[in-house]
Amino acid sequence: MAGMLEKQVLSAINGNVAWPLVERFSTLERVSGSPDERQAAAYICEVLDGAGVPYNLHEPFLYLSTPGPARVTLDRRHIQARPPAFSASTPPQGVTGALVYLPSGRATSTYDLFSSDLSSLPALTGKIALVDGMPMPLKVSQVQAAGAAAGIFIHPGTGIHEGIATEIWGTPSLEDLPRKPRIPVVGVSADDAAALVEAASSQARVTIRAALEEGWYSCPLVVAEIRGEVLPEQFLLLHGHLDSWYSGVGDNATGNGALLELALAFHRNRRHMSRSLRVAWWPGHSTGRYAGSTWYSDEFALDLYDNCVAQVNCDSPGCRWATEYRHLSAMSEARDFTETVIRDVAAIDADSIETERPPRAGDYSLNNLGITGFLMLSSSMPAEKAAKEHFYTVGGCGGNVEWHTARDTMEVADRGNLLRDMWVYGAAASRVISGGILPFDFRAVTADFATSLAHYQSLAGSVFDYSECTSETHLLAQALDRFYRRSGAASTLSTDDAQSREYNLKIIGLSRLLVPINYARAGTFYHDPALNIPPLPGLAPAPVATGQEGFLRAGILRGANQYRQILSKARSLIEA
Ligand SMILES: [Zn+2]
């Protein structure tokens, strides 16, 4: 239901702020730590200044890795190549070894793309592994663990997509450093790879050369803060990455423009805001594995833990042919809400709206703190359109294969689609910050937990009995039914009175308890690696060989103890 804030904000959005930014940013190669990134931040600050929107310009030191020149040499023939960020540089003479081809499937969805896996590998000691697909962290570490001297990854098309090979989330701690990739890795195009696959059949030797610059960079990080009128300490964090590969129009100049236009629209209508809105533009996303959002989540951890009601990521909205909302990220408690908002404002076929569990990717740097998140990538093109264009799965740009290449230029953006996507973000943010009961439904979370437990029971068989976890889940589900019935009655109150404040503190408390057990293994103030995390990771059984069952059971039992205690705490919280 659209309130006054939403009506005013949506009517203030017309693209007149976002589109000029997209055009300006299309002339800036906003690699993190570069002068162009600084100019982009200055542009945002100038527009915020002009409109009187308060903001902070932070200057974090981020640890980044910027890819430089690379090539593969086969029989004196040079093949064009690109190293992913945080792979190792080679010595000047390169690294030479015999090629071993490891065919593996291609990603068929963005979720797969961020969690792609190589099944059991042969020993690759001293060899150069030739692998299908982009150099995602798990594959890179698997090739490294098998002893390869280097890896060559075959991109699916005619271009090479920039990317990052480290699994370490944000700036590494001393404990994290040993997990940084130690081998050189490069990507080559599918066209150029044919000769390499052929050469691998005779174990031909190739030489890889790659140069990267790794170090500390001072980067601009802008956070606008528009204060709410009633509960100003509580805020929604709306955010996206400022840095890009090349001039990155669809990924993510469009998102930067959307965030700026939204910041101005909310500022103009702030008298209707109950809670506050923070709008953040992160550096270090592409070459620091979300280093900017991770820095912010570390520097402001206690503030975020106490006061952030939810986070919304804005990456690659407003792209060409992007007329559907499929594979949208939303945590379970925000799934219905997200789909309803889109149905209400986007004027598209309801069947083309689909949400799913967020992958361990994007700037979801607040999972360990237990903060509800929704949206990551935005609208995308229909599968039929992608097939017609002979496109393959990519991780942004609304499905346009220009993603992470120098061809991500103005023709990838679409002003009409951007306008529609801004309405989605504008309406979603309005409904969270305009006041009243927070729109997150944790009954969907216990339903998902029950499904995960049933699945895990079928996998674990007699090794572990999940029935006590299941009982605890039912008890919480029943308590949530009572809680939401009571709060539903209270939500007719239009103001943030004492009663609805109390409900909201409990809803926030539920997210602090239930988000981490479903999305994190590491503690509240740490960051899990950028590797796929299954639902309820502490309870997920792994396939084990005969004789290993006792070890599996010991691990799940510890996870089960934690699970039962946390669900019991959640029940006490809402029944207090
Ligand atoms: Zn992006």
Coordinates of C-alpha atoms and ligand atoms in Angstrom, one line a residue:
M1 CA 0.0 0.0 0.0
A2 CA 1.5 3.3 -1.1
G3 CA 1.8 5.9 1.6
M4 CA 2.5 9.6 1.2
L5 CA 6.3 9.2 1.2
E6 CA 6.2 6.6 -1.6
K7 CA 3.8 8.7 -3.7
Q8 CA 6.0 11.8 -3.3
V9 CA 9.3 10.0 -3.9
L10 CA 8.0 8.1 -7.0
S11 CA 6.6 11.3 -8.5
A12 CA 10.0 13.0 -8.0
I13 CA 11.9 10.3 -9.9
N14 CA 12.2 11.0 -13.7
G15 CA 15.7 10.2 -14.6
N16 CA 16.9 13.8 -14.8
V17 CA 19.5 13.2 -12.1
A18 CA 20.4 9.6 -12.9
W19 CA 20.8 9.8 -16.6
P20 CA 23.3 12.8 -16.7
L21 CA 25.4 10.8 -14.2
V22 CA 25.4 7.7 -16.4
E23 CA 26.5 9.8 -19.4
R24 CA 29.3 11.5 -17.4
F25 CA 30.5 8.2 -15.8
S26 CA 30.6 6.6 -19.3
T27 CA 33.7 8.8 -19.9
L28 CA 35.4 7.7 -16.6
E29 CA 37.3 4.4 -16.1
R30 CA 36.5 4.1 -12.5
V31 CA 39.0 1.4 -11.4
S32 CA 39.3 1.7 -7.6
G33 CA 42.1 3.9 -6.4
S34 CA 42.3 5.7 -9.8
P35 CA 41.8 9.5 -10.5
D36 CA 38.7 8.6 -12.5
E37 CA 37.1 7.0 -9.5
R38 CA 37.9 10.1 -7.5
Q39 CA 36.3 12.3 -10.2
A40 CA 33.2 10.1 -10.1
A41 CA 33.0 10.6 -6.3
A42 CA 33.5 14.3 -6.7
Y43 CA 30.6 14.4 -9.2
I44 CA 28.3 12.7 -6.6
C45 CA 29.4 15.1 -3.9
E46 CA 28.8 18.1 -6.1
V47 CA 25.2 17.0 -6.9
L48 CA 24.6 16.3 -3.2
D49 CA 26.0 19.7 -2.2
G50 CA 23.9 21.4 -4.8
A51 CA 20.7 19.8 -3.4
G52 CA 21.8 20.3 0.2
V53 CA 21.9 16.6 1.0
P54 CA 24.1 15.9 4.0
Y55 CA 26.9 13.3 3.4
N56 CA 30.2 12.0 4.6
L57 CA 33.2 11.5 2.3
H58 CA 35.3 8.8 3.9
E59 CA 38.9 8.0 2.8
P60 CA 39.5 4.3 3.6
F61 CA 42.8 2.6 2.8
L62 CA 41.9 -0.5 0.9
Y63 CA 44.0 -3.4 -0.1
L64 CA 43.5 -3.9 -3.8
S65 CA 44.9 -5.8 -6.8
T66 CA 44.7 -4.2 -10.2
P67 CA 45.2 -6.5 -13.2
G68 CA 47.8 -5.4 -15.8
P69 CA 49.1 -7.0 -19.0
A70 CA 49.2 -10.7 -19.6
R71 CA 49.7 -13.2 -22.4
V72 CA 50.0 -16.9 -23.1
T73 CA 52.8 -18.0 -25.5
L74 CA 52.3 -21.2 -27.4
D75 CA 55.0 -22.1 -30.0
R76 CA 56.1 -18.5 -30.3
R77 CA 52.5 -17.4 -30.9
H78 CA 51.1 -14.9 -28.4
I79 CA 47.6 -15.3 -27.2
Q80 CA 45.8 -12.3 -25.6
A81 CA 45.0 -12.9 -21.9
R82 CA 43.9 -11.1 -18.7
P83 CA 44.6 -12.0 -15.1
P84 CA 41.9 -11.8 -12.5
A85 CA 42.5 -9.5 -9.6
F86 CA 44.5 -11.1 -6.7
S87 CA 46.0 -13.8 -8.9
A88 CA 49.8 -13.9 -8.6
S89 CA 52.1 -12.0 -11.0
T90 CA 54.7 -14.1 -12.8
P91 CA 58.4 -13.4 -12.9
P92 CA 59.4 -11.5 -16.1
Q93 CA 60.3 -14.6 -17.9
G94 CA 56.9 -16.1 -17.2
V95 CA 55.8 -19.5 -15.9
T96 CA 56.2 -22.4 -18.2
G97 CA 54.7 -25.9 -18.0
A98 CA 52.8 -28.6 -19.8
L99 CA 49.1 -28.0 -20.5
V100 CA 46.5 -30.2 -19.0
Y101 CA 42.9 -29.7 -20.2
L102 CA 40.2 -30.0 -17.5
P103 CA 36.8 -29.8 -19.2
S104 CA 34.1 -28.6 -16.8
G105 CA 30.6 -27.3 -17.2
R106 CA 29.6 -23.7 -17.7
A107 CA 27.5 -21.8 -15.3
T108 CA 23.8 -21.8 -16.2
S109 CA 22.8 -19.2 -13.6
T110 CA 24.3 -16.3 -11.7
Y111 CA 24.1 -18.5 -8.6
D112 CA 26.2 -21.2 -10.3
L113 CA 28.6 -18.5 -11.6
F114 CA 29.4 -17.5 -8.0
S115 CA 29.7 -21.0 -6.7
S116 CA 31.2 -23.0 -9.6
D117 CA 33.1 -26.0 -8.7
L118 CA 35.6 -28.5 -10.2
S119 CA 35.0 -32.1 -9.2
S120 CA 37.9 -34.3 -8.1
L121 CA 41.1 -33.2 -9.9
P122 CA 44.1 -35.3 -10.9
A123 CA 47.5 -34.3 -9.5
L124 CA 48.7 -31.3 -11.5
T125 CA 52.1 -30.8 -10.0
G126 CA 54.1 -28.3 -12.1
K127 CA 51.4 -28.4 -14.9
I128 CA 49.4 -25.5 -16.4
A129 CA 45.7 -26.3 -16.0
L130 CA 43.4 -25.3 -18.8
V131 CA 39.9 -24.9 -17.4
D132 CA 36.5 -24.1 -18.9
G133 CA 34.7 -21.1 -17.4
M134 CA 35.7 -17.9 -15.6
P135 CA 38.4 -18.0 -12.9
M136 CA 36.1 -18.0 -9.8
P137 CA 37.8 -18.4 -6.4
L138 CA 36.8 -22.0 -5.7
K139 CA 38.0 -23.3 -9.1
V140 CA 41.2 -21.3 -8.7
S141 CA 41.9 -22.7 -5.2
Q142 CA 41.1 -26.2 -6.4
V143 CA 43.6 -26.0 -9.3
Q144 CA 46.2 -24.5 -6.9
A145 CA 45.6 -27.3 -4.3
A146 CA 46.1 -29.9 -7.0
G147 CA 49.6 -28.5 -7.5
A148 CA 49.3 -26.6 -10.7
A149 CA 52.0 -24.0 -11.5
A150 CA 49.4 -21.8 -13.1
G151 CA 45.9 -21.8 -14.6
I152 CA 44.4 -20.7 -17.9
F153 CA 40.6 -20.2 -17.8
I154 CA 38.5 -20.3 -21.0
H155 CA 35.8 -17.6 -21.1
P156 CA 32.6 -18.6 -22.8
G157 CA 32.6 -16.0 -25.6
T158 CA 34.7 -13.8 -27.8
G159 CA 35.7 -11.5 -25.0
I160 CA 37.6 -11.8 -21.7
H161 CA 35.6 -10.7 -18.7
E162 CA 37.4 -9.0 -15.9
G163 CA 37.1 -10.6 -12.5
I164 CA 38.6 -11.5 -9.1
A165 CA 40.2 -14.7 -8.0
T166 CA 40.4 -14.4 -4.2
E167 CA 37.9 -15.9 -1.8
I168 CA 38.9 -13.4 0.9
W169 CA 36.1 -11.0 1.6
G170 CA 37.3 -7.4 1.8
T171 CA 40.7 -6.4 3.1
P172 CA 42.5 -9.5 4.4
S173 CA 43.3 -9.9 8.1
L174 CA 46.7 -11.6 9.0
E175 CA 44.7 -14.8 9.5
D176 CA 43.1 -14.4 6.0
L177 CA 46.4 -13.7 4.1
P178 CA 47.4 -17.4 3.6
R179 CA 44.2 -17.9 1.6
K180 CA 45.2 -15.4 -1.0
P181 CA 45.8 -17.2 -4.4
R182 CA 49.5 -18.1 -4.8
I183 CA 49.5 -19.1 -8.5
P184 CA 49.3 -17.0 -11.7
V185 CA 46.0 -17.3 -13.4
V186 CA 44.8 -15.8 -16.7
G187 CA 41.6 -15.8 -18.8
V188 CA 41.5 -16.3 -22.5
S189 CA 38.6 -16.0 -25.0
A190 CA 36.8 -19.1 -26.3
D191 CA 38.1 -18.3 -29.8
D192 CA 41.7 -18.3 -28.7
A193 CA 41.3 -21.3 -26.5
A194 CA 40.7 -23.8 -29.4
A195 CA 44.5 -23.8 -30.2
L196 CA 45.3 -24.4 -26.5
V197 CA 42.8 -27.3 -26.1
E198 CA 44.4 -28.8 -29.2
A199 CA 47.9 -28.3 -27.8
A200 CA 46.9 -29.9 -24.5
S201 CA 46.2 -33.2 -26.2
S202 CA 49.9 -33.5 -26.9
Q203 CA 50.9 -32.0 -23.5
A204 CA 52.5 -29.1 -25.2
R205 CA 54.3 -26.5 -23.1
V206 CA 53.1 -23.0 -22.8
T207 CA 54.4 -19.9 -21.0
I208 CA 52.1 -17.5 -19.1
R209 CA 53.1 -13.9 -18.3
A210 CA 51.0 -11.7 -16.0
A211 CA 51.6 -8.5 -14.1
L212 CA 49.3 -7.2 -11.4
E213 CA 49.7 -4.3 -9.0
E214 CA 48.8 -5.2 -5.4
G215 CA 48.8 -2.8 -2.5
W216 CA 47.1 -0.2 -0.4
Y217 CA 45.1 2.6 -2.0
S218 CA 43.2 5.5 -0.6
C219 CA 39.7 5.5 -2.1
P220 CA 36.7 7.8 -1.8
L221 CA 33.6 6.4 -0.1
V222 CA 30.5 8.6 -0.1
V223 CA 27.6 8.0 2.3
A224 CA 24.6 10.4 2.2
E225 CA 22.5 10.4 5.3
I226 CA 18.9 11.7 5.2
R227 CA 17.5 11.8 8.7
G228 CA 14.1 10.6 9.6
E229 CA 11.7 12.6 11.7
V230 CA 10.5 10.1 14.3
L231 CA 13.1 7.4 14.7
P232 CA 16.2 9.0 13.2
E233 CA 18.7 6.5 14.8
Q234 CA 17.1 3.6 12.8
F235 CA 18.2 3.5 9.2
L236 CA 17.9 1.6 5.9
L237 CA 21.2 1.2 4.0
L238 CA 20.8 1.6 0.3
H239 CA 24.1 0.9 -1.5
G240 CA 26.0 0.0 -4.7
H241 CA 29.5 0.0 -6.0
L242 CA 31.2 3.1 -7.4
D243 CA 34.2 1.5 -9.0
S244 CA 33.9 -0.4 -12.3
W245 CA 35.9 -2.3 -14.8
Y246 CA 36.6 0.2 -17.7
S247 CA 33.8 2.7 -17.9
G248 CA 31.2 0.2 -16.7
V249 CA 28.0 1.8 -17.8
G250 CA 25.6 -1.1 -17.1
D251 CA 27.7 -2.3 -14.2
N252 CA 27.4 0.0 -12.3
A253 CA 27.0 3.6 -13.6
T254 CA 23.3 3.0 -13.9
G255 CA 23.2 1.9 -10.2
N256 CA 25.2 5.0 -9.2
G257 CA 22.8 7.2 -11.0
A258 CA 19.8 5.5 -9.4
L259 CA 21.3 5.9 -5.9
L260 CA 21.9 9.6 -6.5
E261 CA 18.5 10.3 -7.9
L262 CA 16.9 8.4 -5.0
A263 CA 19.0 10.3 -2.4
L264 CA 17.7 13.6 -3.8
A265 CA 14.1 12.4 -4.0
F266 CA 14.1 11.2 -0.4
H267 CA 15.9 14.4 0.8
R268 CA 13.2 16.5 -0.8
N269 CA 10.5 14.4 1.0
R270 CA 12.2 13.9 4.3
R271 CA 9.4 15.3 6.3
H272 CA 7.5 12.1 5.5
M273 CA 10.3 9.8 6.7
S274 CA 10.1 8.2 10.0
R275 CA 13.4 6.4 9.9
S276 CA 16.7 7.5 8.3
L277 CA 18.1 6.6 4.9
R278 CA 21.8 6.1 4.2
V279 CA 22.9 5.9 0.6
A280 CA 26.4 4.6 0.0
W281 CA 28.7 4.4 -3.0
W282 CA 31.4 1.8 -2.4
P283 CA 34.9 1.7 -3.9
G284 CA 37.0 -1.5 -3.9
H285 CA 34.2 -3.8 -5.1
S286 CA 35.8 -5.1 -8.2
T287 CA 39.5 -5.1 -7.3
G288 CA 39.2 -5.6 -3.5
R289 CA 36.4 -8.2 -3.3
Y290 CA 33.9 -5.8 -1.8
A291 CA 36.6 -4.0 0.2
G292 CA 34.6 -0.7 0.5
S293 CA 31.4 -2.2 1.9
T294 CA 33.5 -4.5 4.1
W295 CA 35.4 -1.5 5.4
Y296 CA 32.2 0.3 6.2
S297 CA 30.7 -2.8 7.9
D298 CA 33.9 -3.0 10.1
E299 CA 34.3 0.7 10.9
F300 CA 30.6 1.1 11.8
A301 CA 29.9 -2.4 12.9
L302 CA 28.3 -1.5 16.3
D303 CA 26.2 1.3 14.8
L304 CA 25.0 -1.1 12.0
Y305 CA 24.3 -3.9 14.5
D306 CA 22.3 -1.6 16.8
N307 CA 20.4 0.6 14.2
C308 CA 20.4 -0.8 10.6
V309 CA 16.9 -2.2 9.9
A310 CA 17.9 -3.6 6.5
Q311 CA 20.3 -3.3 3.5
V312 CA 19.4 -3.0 -0.2
N313 CA 22.0 -3.4 -2.8
C314 CA 21.7 -1.7 -6.2
D315 CA 23.9 -3.3 -8.9
S316 CA 23.3 -3.2 -12.7
P317 CA 19.8 -1.7 -12.9
G318 CA 18.5 -0.1 -16.0
C319 CA 20.1 -2.2 -18.7
R320 CA 19.2 -2.9 -22.3
W321 CA 16.4 -5.5 -22.8
A322 CA 16.0 -6.0 -19.1
T323 CA 12.3 -6.4 -18.8
E324 CA 12.1 -9.1 -16.2
Y325 CA 12.9 -9.6 -12.5
R326 CA 14.2 -13.1 -12.3
H327 CA 16.9 -14.6 -10.0
L328 CA 16.5 -11.6 -7.7
S329 CA 18.2 -11.9 -4.4
A330 CA 16.1 -11.6 -1.2
M331 CA 16.4 -13.2 2.2
S332 CA 13.3 -15.2 3.0
E333 CA 11.8 -12.7 5.4
A334 CA 11.9 -10.0 2.6
R335 CA 10.9 -12.2 -0.3
D336 CA 7.1 -11.5 -0.3
F337 CA 7.8 -7.8 0.4
T338 CA 10.2 -7.5 -2.6
E339 CA 7.9 -9.3 -5.0
T340 CA 4.9 -7.2 -3.8
V341 CA 6.8 -3.9 -4.3
I342 CA 7.8 -4.9 -7.9
R343 CA 4.2 -6.0 -8.7
D344 CA 2.9 -2.7 -7.4
V345 CA 5.2 -0.3 -9.2
A346 CA 6.9 -2.0 -12.2
A347 CA 3.9 -2.7 -14.4
I348 CA 5.3 -6.0 -15.7
D349 CA 4.0 -9.6 -15.9
A350 CA 3.8 -10.9 -12.3
D351 CA 5.1 -14.3 -13.6
S352 CA 8.4 -12.7 -14.5
I353 CA 9.1 -11.8 -10.8
E354 CA 11.2 -14.4 -9.0
T355 CA 13.3 -14.1 -5.9
E356 CA 15.9 -16.5 -4.5
R357 CA 18.4 -17.0 -1.7
P358 CA 21.2 -14.4 -2.1
P359 CA 24.5 -15.9 -3.3
R360 CA 27.7 -15.2 -1.2
A361 CA 28.5 -12.3 -3.5
G362 CA 27.7 -8.7 -4.2
D363 CA 28.2 -6.2 -1.4
Y364 CA 26.3 -8.4 1.1
S365 CA 29.0 -7.5 3.7
L366 CA 26.5 -7.3 6.6
N367 CA 25.3 -11.0 6.7
N368 CA 27.5 -11.8 9.7
L369 CA 26.0 -8.8 11.6
G370 CA 22.6 -10.4 11.0
I371 CA 21.1 -7.7 8.8
T372 CA 18.2 -8.5 6.5
G373 CA 19.1 -7.9 2.8
F374 CA 17.2 -7.8 -0.4
L375 CA 18.0 -7.1 -4.1
M376 CA 21.5 -7.4 -5.5
L377 CA 21.4 -7.6 -9.2
S378 CA 18.4 -5.9 -10.7
S379 CA 16.1 -6.4 -13.8
S380 CA 17.4 -8.7 -16.5
M381 CA 16.6 -9.8 -20.1
P382 CA 14.2 -12.7 -20.8
A383 CA 16.0 -16.1 -21.4
E384 CA 14.5 -16.2 -25.0
K385 CA 16.1 -12.8 -25.8
A386 CA 19.5 -14.0 -24.4
A387 CA 19.3 -17.2 -26.4
K388 CA 18.4 -15.2 -29.6
E389 CA 21.5 -13.0 -29.0
H390 CA 23.6 -16.1 -28.3
F391 CA 24.4 -14.7 -24.8
Y392 CA 25.7 -16.8 -22.0
T393 CA 25.3 -16.3 -18.2
V394 CA 27.1 -13.3 -16.8
G395 CA 27.1 -11.6 -13.4
G396 CA 25.5 -8.2 -14.1
C397 CA 24.5 -5.7 -16.8
G398 CA 21.0 -7.2 -16.9
G399 CA 22.4 -10.2 -18.7
N400 CA 24.2 -8.3 -21.5
V401 CA 27.5 -10.0 -22.3
E402 CA 29.4 -6.7 -22.4
W403 CA 29.6 -7.2 -18.6
H404 CA 33.1 -6.6 -17.2
T405 CA 34.5 -5.7 -20.6
A406 CA 35.5 -2.5 -22.3
R407 CA 32.3 -2.8 -24.3
D408 CA 30.1 -2.0 -21.3
T409 CA 29.3 1.5 -22.8
M410 CA 26.2 3.7 -23.3
E411 CA 24.3 1.3 -25.5
V412 CA 24.1 -1.2 -22.6
A413 CA 22.0 1.3 -20.6
D414 CA 18.3 1.9 -21.1
R415 CA 16.7 5.0 -19.7
G416 CA 13.2 3.6 -19.6
N417 CA 14.3 0.5 -17.7
L418 CA 16.3 2.6 -15.3
L419 CA 13.3 4.7 -14.5
R420 CA 11.2 1.6 -13.8
D421 CA 14.0 0.1 -11.6
M422 CA 14.4 3.4 -9.7
W423 CA 10.6 3.2 -8.9
V424 CA 11.2 -0.3 -7.4
Y425 CA 14.1 0.8 -5.2
G426 CA 12.2 4.0 -4.3
A427 CA 9.0 2.2 -3.3
A428 CA 10.9 -0.5 -1.4
A429 CA 12.9 2.1 0.6
S430 CA 9.8 4.2 1.2
R431 CA 7.9 1.2 2.7
V432 CA 10.8 0.5 5.1
I433 CA 11.5 4.0 6.3
S434 CA 8.0 5.6 6.3
G435 CA 7.2 4.2 9.7
G436 CA 4.9 1.6 11.1
I437 CA 5.7 -2.1 11.5
L438 CA 8.7 -3.3 9.5
P439 CA 7.6 -5.4 6.5
F440 CA 9.8 -8.5 7.1
D441 CA 8.1 -11.8 7.7
F442 CA 10.1 -14.4 9.6
R443 CA 7.4 -17.0 9.2
A444 CA 9.0 -17.5 5.8
V445 CA 12.3 -18.1 7.5
T446 CA 11.1 -20.9 9.7
A447 CA 9.3 -22.5 6.8
D448 CA 12.6 -22.5 4.8
F449 CA 14.5 -23.8 7.9
A450 CA 12.0 -26.7 8.1
T451 CA 12.5 -27.5 4.4
S452 CA 16.3 -27.4 4.8
L453 CA 16.2 -29.7 7.8
A454 CA 14.0 -32.3 6.0
H455 CA 16.5 -32.2 3.1
Y456 CA 19.5 -32.6 5.4
Q457 CA 17.8 -35.5 7.2
S458 CA 17.3 -37.3 3.8
L459 CA 21.0 -36.7 3.0
A460 CA 22.4 -37.6 6.5
G461 CA 20.2 -40.8 6.9
S462 CA 21.0 -42.5 10.2
V463 CA 24.2 -40.5 10.8
F464 CA 22.3 -37.7 12.5
D465 CA 18.8 -37.2 13.8
Y466 CA 17.5 -33.7 13.2
S467 CA 14.2 -34.2 15.0
E468 CA 15.1 -31.9 18.0
C469 CA 16.0 -29.2 15.5
T470 CA 12.7 -29.7 13.8
S471 CA 10.7 -29.5 17.0
E472 CA 12.5 -26.3 17.9
T473 CA 11.6 -24.9 14.5
H474 CA 7.9 -25.8 14.9
L475 CA 7.9 -24.0 18.3
L476 CA 9.4 -20.9 16.8
A477 CA 7.0 -21.0 13.9
Q478 CA 4.0 -21.2 16.2
A479 CA 5.4 -18.3 18.3
L480 CA 5.9 -16.3 15.1
D481 CA 2.3 -16.9 14.1
R482 CA 1.1 -15.5 17.4
F483 CA 3.6 -12.6 17.1
Y484 CA 2.5 -11.6 13.6
R485 CA -1.2 -11.9 14.5
R486 CA -0.6 -9.4 17.3
S487 CA 1.6 -7.1 15.2
G488 CA -0.9 -7.2 12.3
A489 CA -3.5 -5.8 14.6
A490 CA -1.1 -3.2 15.8
S491 CA -0.1 -2.2 12.2
T492 CA -3.3 -0.3 11.7
L493 CA -1.8 2.3 14.0
S494 CA -0.4 4.9 11.7
T495 CA 2.2 6.3 14.0
D496 CA 5.4 4.9 15.5
D497 CA 3.8 4.6 18.9
A498 CA 5.4 2.7 21.8
Q499 CA 3.7 -0.6 20.8
S500 CA 4.9 -0.6 17.2
R501 CA 8.4 0.4 18.3
E502 CA 8.5 -2.6 20.5
Y503 CA 7.4 -4.9 17.6
N504 CA 10.0 -3.4 15.4
L505 CA 12.8 -4.0 18.0
K506 CA 11.7 -7.6 18.0
I507 CA 11.7 -7.9 14.2
I508 CA 15.2 -6.4 14.2
G509 CA 16.3 -8.8 17.0
L510 CA 15.0 -11.7 14.9
S511 CA 17.2 -10.8 12.0
R512 CA 20.3 -10.5 14.3
L513 CA 19.6 -14.1 15.5
L514 CA 18.3 -15.8 12.3
V515 CA 20.3 -14.3 9.5
P516 CA 23.7 -15.4 10.7
I517 CA 22.8 -19.0 11.3
N518 CA 21.5 -19.2 7.7
Y519 CA 24.2 -17.2 5.9
A520 CA 27.4 -17.4 8.0
R521 CA 29.9 -19.7 9.6
A522 CA 32.3 -17.0 11.0
G523 CA 31.4 -14.8 14.0
T524 CA 29.4 -11.5 14.1
F525 CA 32.3 -9.2 13.4
Y526 CA 34.1 -11.4 10.8
H527 CA 33.4 -12.2 7.2
D528 CA 32.9 -15.5 5.6
P529 CA 34.8 -16.2 2.4
A530 CA 33.3 -15.5 -1.1
L531 CA 32.4 -19.1 -1.5
N532 CA 28.9 -20.7 -1.7
I533 CA 27.3 -21.1 1.7
P534 CA 24.5 -23.7 2.0
P535 CA 21.3 -22.8 4.0
L536 CA 21.9 -23.4 7.7
P537 CA 25.6 -24.1 7.1
G538 CA 26.3 -25.5 10.5
L539 CA 23.7 -28.3 9.9
A540 CA 24.6 -29.2 6.3
P541 CA 25.9 -32.8 5.9
A542 CA 28.8 -33.4 3.6
P543 CA 29.2 -36.6 1.6
V544 CA 31.6 -38.9 3.6
A545 CA 33.4 -42.1 3.0
T546 CA 32.6 -45.2 5.1
G547 CA 34.3 -44.9 8.5
Q548 CA 34.0 -41.1 8.5
E549 CA 30.4 -40.9 9.8
G550 CA 31.5 -40.1 13.4
F551 CA 33.4 -37.0 12.3
L552 CA 30.4 -35.8 10.3
R553 CA 28.1 -36.4 13.3
A554 CA 30.3 -34.5 15.7
G555 CA 30.3 -31.5 13.4
I556 CA 26.5 -31.5 12.9
L557 CA 25.8 -32.0 16.6
R558 CA 27.7 -28.7 17.4
G559 CA 25.8 -26.9 14.7
A560 CA 22.5 -28.4 16.0
N561 CA 23.3 -27.2 19.6
Q562 CA 23.9 -23.7 18.3
Y563 CA 20.7 -23.8 16.2
R564 CA 18.5 -25.0 19.0
Q565 CA 19.8 -22.3 21.4
I566 CA 19.4 -19.5 18.9
L567 CA 15.8 -20.5 18.0
S568 CA 14.9 -20.8 21.6
K569 CA 16.4 -17.2 22.1
A570 CA 14.3 -16.0 19.2
R571 CA 11.2 -17.5 20.8
S572 CA 11.9 -15.8 24.1
L573 CA 12.5 -12.5 22.4
I574 CA 9.1 -12.4 20.7
E575 CA 7.2 -13.8 23.6
A576 CA 8.7 -11.5 26.2
Ligands
ZN1 ZN 28.4 -4.8 -10.3

